[in-house]
PDB file of C-alpha atoms in Angstrom:
ATOM      1  CA  MET R   1    -294.652 121.161  89.872  1.00 52.00           C
ATOM      2  CA  VAL R   2    -298.340 121.166  90.610  1.00 64.00           C
ATOM      3  CA  ASP R   3    -299.014 122.458  94.235  1.00 71.00           C
ATOM      4  CA  GLY R   4    -301.306 119.365  94.986  1.00 67.00           C
ATOM      5  CA  VAL R   5    -298.536 117.008  94.124  1.00 76.00           C
ATOM      6  CA  LYS R   6    -295.860 118.193  96.621  1.00 78.00           C
ATOM      7  CA  ASP R   7    -298.014 116.694  99.428  1.00 80.00           C
ATOM      8  CA  ALA R   8    -298.636 113.457  97.618  1.00 80.00           C
ATOM      9  CA  VAL R   9    -297.657 110.208  99.347  1.00 83.00           C
ATOM     10  CA  THR R  10    -296.422 107.280  97.240  1.00 83.00           C
ATOM     11  CA  LYS R  11    -298.098 104.193  98.442  1.00 82.00           C
ATOM     12  CA  PRO R  12    -296.583 100.539  98.123  1.00 83.00           C
ATOM     13  CA  THR R  13    -297.989  98.181  95.357  1.00 82.00           C
ATOM     14  CA  HIS R  14    -298.547  94.520  95.626  1.00 83.00           C
ATOM     15  CA  ALA R  15    -295.050  92.699  96.259  1.00 84.00           C
ATOM     16  CA  ASN R  16    -295.531  90.579  93.051  1.00 87.00           C
ATOM     17  CA  PHE R  17    -297.736  93.195  90.951  1.00 90.00           C
ATOM     18  CA  ALA R  18    -296.429  91.763  87.637  1.00 91.00           C
ATOM     19  CA  LYS R  19    -297.883  88.228  88.309  1.00 93.00           C
ATOM     20  CA  LEU R  20    -300.943  89.641  89.727  1.00 93.00           C
ATOM     21  CA  GLU R  21    -301.471  91.894  86.570  1.00 94.00           C
ATOM     22  CA  ASP R  22    -300.665  89.051  84.242  1.00 96.00           C
ATOM     23  CA  THR R  23    -303.083  86.652  85.923  1.00 96.00           C
ATOM     24  CA  VAL R  24    -305.912  89.171  85.943  1.00 96.00           C
ATOM     25  CA  ARG R  25    -305.434  89.886  82.393  1.00 96.00           C
ATOM     26  CA  ALA R  26    -305.420  86.274  81.295  1.00 96.00           C
ATOM     27  CA  GLN R  27    -308.571  85.586  83.464  1.00 97.00           C
ATOM     28  CA  LEU R  28    -310.467  88.421  81.989  1.00 96.00           C
ATOM     29  CA  ASP R  29    -309.751  87.420  78.243  1.00 95.00           C
ATOM     30  CA  PRO R  30    -312.956  85.392  78.068  1.00 95.00           C
ATOM     31  CA  MET R  31    -315.045  88.427  78.915  1.00 94.00           C
ATOM     32  CA  TRP R  32    -314.342  89.826  75.505  1.00 94.00           C
ATOM     33  CA  THR R  33    -316.880  87.601  73.664  1.00 94.00           C
ATOM     34  CA  ALA R  34    -320.430  88.364  72.689  1.00 94.00           C
ATOM     35  CA  ASP R  35    -321.828  85.651  74.889  1.00 95.00           C
ATOM     36  CA  ALA R  36    -319.479  86.100  77.987  1.00 96.00           C
ATOM     37  CA  ASP R  37    -320.762  84.739  81.235  1.00 97.00           C
ATOM     38  CA  VAL R  38    -319.554  87.890  83.143  1.00 96.00           C
ATOM     39  CA  LYS R  39    -320.426  86.434  86.655  1.00 97.00           C
ATOM     40  CA  LYS R  40    -318.398  83.170  85.872  1.00 97.00           C
ATOM     41  CA  VAL R  41    -315.417  85.152  84.455  1.00 97.00           C
ATOM     42  CA  LEU R  42    -315.408  87.469  87.540  1.00 97.00           C
ATOM     43  CA  THR R  43    -315.700  84.525  89.905  1.00 97.00           C
ATOM     44  CA  ASP R  44    -312.913  82.685  88.256  1.00 97.00           C
ATOM     45  CA  THR R  45    -310.809  85.698  88.296  1.00 97.00           C
ATOM     46  CA  CYS R  46    -311.326  86.167  92.006  1.00 96.00           C
ATOM     47  CA  SER R  47    -310.484  82.548  92.612  1.00 96.00           C
ATOM     48  CA  ALA R  48    -307.230  82.802  90.566  1.00 96.00           C
ATOM     49  CA  ILE R  49    -306.038  85.973  92.234  1.00 94.00           C
ATOM     50  CA  GLY R  50    -307.099  85.135  95.885  1.00 94.00           C
ATOM     51  CA  PRO R  51    -303.983  83.235  96.534  1.00 92.00           C
ATOM     52  CA  LEU R  52    -301.826  86.020  95.123  1.00 90.00           C
ATOM     53  CA  LEU R  53    -303.536  88.606  97.213  1.00 88.00           C
ATOM     54  CA  ASP R  54    -303.128  86.399 100.446  1.00 85.00           C
ATOM     55  CA  GLY R  55    -299.271  86.495  99.925  1.00 76.00           C
ATOM     56  CA  GLY R  56    -298.854  83.556  97.724  1.00 58.00           C
ATOM     57  CA  LYS R  57    -296.617  83.490  94.831  1.00 55.00           C
TER      58      LYS R  57
END
């Protein structure tokens, strides 16, 4: 064991991390095109995950 790890603290993750991860991944898919509108993709991503981050399911 590395000395620095023995004092590590495990922090909790989002209660519904899998859904959050899937949503982000799906929302970012349009980013991988040559003419991607990055600002729109990121704005749409934030809108999609906002309710999840606020405790929605």
